[in-house]
XYZ file of N, CA and C in Angstrom:
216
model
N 75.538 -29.913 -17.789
C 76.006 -29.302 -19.010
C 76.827 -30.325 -19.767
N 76.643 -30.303 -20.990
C 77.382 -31.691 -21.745
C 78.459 -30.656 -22.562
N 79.790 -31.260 -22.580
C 80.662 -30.533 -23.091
C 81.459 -31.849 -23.682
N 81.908 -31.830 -25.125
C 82.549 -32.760 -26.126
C 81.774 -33.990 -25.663
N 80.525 -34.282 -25.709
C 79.273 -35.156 -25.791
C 79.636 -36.258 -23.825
N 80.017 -35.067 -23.171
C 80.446 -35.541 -21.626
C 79.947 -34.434 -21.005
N 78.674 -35.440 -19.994
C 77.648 -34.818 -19.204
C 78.640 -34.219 -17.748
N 78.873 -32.896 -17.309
C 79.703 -32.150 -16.787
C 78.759 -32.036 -15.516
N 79.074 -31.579 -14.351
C 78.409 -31.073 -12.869
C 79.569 -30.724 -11.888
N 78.550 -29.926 -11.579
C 79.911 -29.305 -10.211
C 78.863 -28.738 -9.050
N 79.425 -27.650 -8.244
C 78.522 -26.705 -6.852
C 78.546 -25.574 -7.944
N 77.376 -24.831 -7.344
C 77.243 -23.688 -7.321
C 77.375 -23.476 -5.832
N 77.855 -22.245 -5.762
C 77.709 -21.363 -4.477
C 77.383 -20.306 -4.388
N 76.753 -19.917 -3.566
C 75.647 -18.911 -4.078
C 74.981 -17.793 -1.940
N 75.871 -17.168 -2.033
C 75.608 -16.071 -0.581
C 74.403 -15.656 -0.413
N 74.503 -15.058 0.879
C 73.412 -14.686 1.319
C 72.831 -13.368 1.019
N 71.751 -13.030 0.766
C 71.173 -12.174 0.051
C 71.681 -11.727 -1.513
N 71.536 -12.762 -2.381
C 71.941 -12.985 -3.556
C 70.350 -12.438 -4.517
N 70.910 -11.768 -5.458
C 69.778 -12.019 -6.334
C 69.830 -12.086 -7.751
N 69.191 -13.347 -8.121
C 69.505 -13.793 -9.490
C 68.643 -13.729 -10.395
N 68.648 -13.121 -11.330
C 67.445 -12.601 -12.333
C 66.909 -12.942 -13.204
N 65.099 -13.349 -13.680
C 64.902 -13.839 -14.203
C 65.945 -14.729 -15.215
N 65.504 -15.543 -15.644
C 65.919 -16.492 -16.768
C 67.118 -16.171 -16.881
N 68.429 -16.143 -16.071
C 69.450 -15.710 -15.674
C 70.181 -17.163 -15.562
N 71.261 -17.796 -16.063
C 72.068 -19.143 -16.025
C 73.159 -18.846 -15.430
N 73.396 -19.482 -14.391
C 74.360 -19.838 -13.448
C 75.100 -21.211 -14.321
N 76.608 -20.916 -15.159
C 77.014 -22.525 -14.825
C 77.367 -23.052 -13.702
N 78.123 -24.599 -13.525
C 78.787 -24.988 -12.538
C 79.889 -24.266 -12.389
N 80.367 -24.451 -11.195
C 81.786 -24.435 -10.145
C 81.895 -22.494 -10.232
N 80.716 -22.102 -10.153
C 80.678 -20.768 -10.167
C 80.315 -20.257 -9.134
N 80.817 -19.297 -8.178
C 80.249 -18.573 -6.654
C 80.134 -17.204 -6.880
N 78.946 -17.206 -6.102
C 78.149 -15.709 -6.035
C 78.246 -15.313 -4.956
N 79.019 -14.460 -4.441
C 79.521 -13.777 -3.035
C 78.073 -13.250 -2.476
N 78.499 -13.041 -1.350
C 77.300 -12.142 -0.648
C 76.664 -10.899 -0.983
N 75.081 -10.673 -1.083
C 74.916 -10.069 -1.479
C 75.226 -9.109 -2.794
N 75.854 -9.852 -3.938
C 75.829 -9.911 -5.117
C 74.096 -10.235 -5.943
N 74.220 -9.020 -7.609
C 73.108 -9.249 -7.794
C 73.384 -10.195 -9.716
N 72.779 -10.603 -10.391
C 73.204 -10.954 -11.452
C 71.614 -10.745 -12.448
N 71.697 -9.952 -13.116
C 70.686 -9.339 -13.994
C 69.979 -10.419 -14.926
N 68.539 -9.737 -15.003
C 68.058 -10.883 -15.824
C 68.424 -11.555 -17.290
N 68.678 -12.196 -17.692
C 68.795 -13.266 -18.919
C 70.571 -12.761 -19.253
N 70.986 -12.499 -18.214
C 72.881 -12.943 -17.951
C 73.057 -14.590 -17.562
N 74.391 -14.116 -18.334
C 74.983 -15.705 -18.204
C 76.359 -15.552 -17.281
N 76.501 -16.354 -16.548
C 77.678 -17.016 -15.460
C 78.080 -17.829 -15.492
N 79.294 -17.509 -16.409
C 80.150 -18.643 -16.949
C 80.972 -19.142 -16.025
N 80.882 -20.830 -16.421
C 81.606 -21.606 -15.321
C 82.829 -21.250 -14.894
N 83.198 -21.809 -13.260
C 83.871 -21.373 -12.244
C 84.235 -19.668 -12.547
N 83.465 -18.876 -12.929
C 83.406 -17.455 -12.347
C 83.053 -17.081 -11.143
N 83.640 -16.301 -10.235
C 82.872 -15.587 -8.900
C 83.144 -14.141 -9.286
N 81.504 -14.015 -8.317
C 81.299 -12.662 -8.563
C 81.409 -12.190 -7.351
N 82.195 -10.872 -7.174
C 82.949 -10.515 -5.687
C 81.444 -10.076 -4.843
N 81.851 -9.930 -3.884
C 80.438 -9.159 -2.883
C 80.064 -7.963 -3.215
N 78.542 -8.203 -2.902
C 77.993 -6.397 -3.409
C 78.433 -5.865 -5.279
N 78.568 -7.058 -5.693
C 78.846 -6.501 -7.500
C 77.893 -6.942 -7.945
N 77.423 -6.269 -8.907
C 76.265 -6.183 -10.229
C 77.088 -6.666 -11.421
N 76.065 -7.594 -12.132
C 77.022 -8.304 -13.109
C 75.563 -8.453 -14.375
N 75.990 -8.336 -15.842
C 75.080 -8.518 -16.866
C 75.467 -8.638 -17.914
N 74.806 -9.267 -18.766
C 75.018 -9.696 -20.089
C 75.630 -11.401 -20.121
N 76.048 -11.121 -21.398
C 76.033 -12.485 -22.120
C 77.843 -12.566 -22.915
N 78.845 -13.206 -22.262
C 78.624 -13.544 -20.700
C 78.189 -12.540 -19.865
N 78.103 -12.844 -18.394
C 78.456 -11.654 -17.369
C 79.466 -11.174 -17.126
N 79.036 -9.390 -16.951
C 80.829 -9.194 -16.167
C 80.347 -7.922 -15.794
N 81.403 -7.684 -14.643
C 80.803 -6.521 -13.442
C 80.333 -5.036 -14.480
N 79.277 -4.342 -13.807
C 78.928 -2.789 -13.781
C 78.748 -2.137 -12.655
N 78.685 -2.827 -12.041
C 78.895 -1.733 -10.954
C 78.414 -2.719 -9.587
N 78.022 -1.621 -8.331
C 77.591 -2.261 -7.033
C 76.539 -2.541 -6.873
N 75.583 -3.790 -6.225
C 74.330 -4.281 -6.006
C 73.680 -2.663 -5.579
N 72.695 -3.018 -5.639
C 71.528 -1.639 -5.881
C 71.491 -2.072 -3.955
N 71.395 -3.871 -3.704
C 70.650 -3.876 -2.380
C 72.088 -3.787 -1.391
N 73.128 -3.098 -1.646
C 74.209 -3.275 -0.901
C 73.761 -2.468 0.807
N 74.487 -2.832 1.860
C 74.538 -2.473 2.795
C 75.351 -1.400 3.669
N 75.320 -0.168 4.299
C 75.584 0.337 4.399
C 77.029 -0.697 5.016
């Protein structure tokens, strides 16, 4: 990502049983807890985490509720 014409990088982190939705942008230094879901063509703005088992959408993202695939 180039920010004030300076090419930027970081981790993503990203749990287990994650699901990220179509054409859906993750920036850098951003973590996706376990089993967290992030809806299609949402954005995840850098260093955001999204807690476990949360549903997140839009532009930016930001929580609605609990993953559909949560675990008992």
């Amino acid at each position: 990502l180039f920010e004030d014409r300076i090419m930027k990088s970081s981790l993503v982190t990203i749990g287990d049983n994650v699901s990220v939705g179509n054409m859906a942008v993750v920036l850098y230094g951003s973590v996706i807890e376990i089993g967290a879901a992030i809806e299609p063509l949402s954005l995840v703005m850098k260093g955001a985490v999204v807690p476990p088992h949360a549903r997140w959408i839009g532009i930016p993202a930001s929580p609605v509720g609990k993953s559909a695939g949560t675990l008992p």
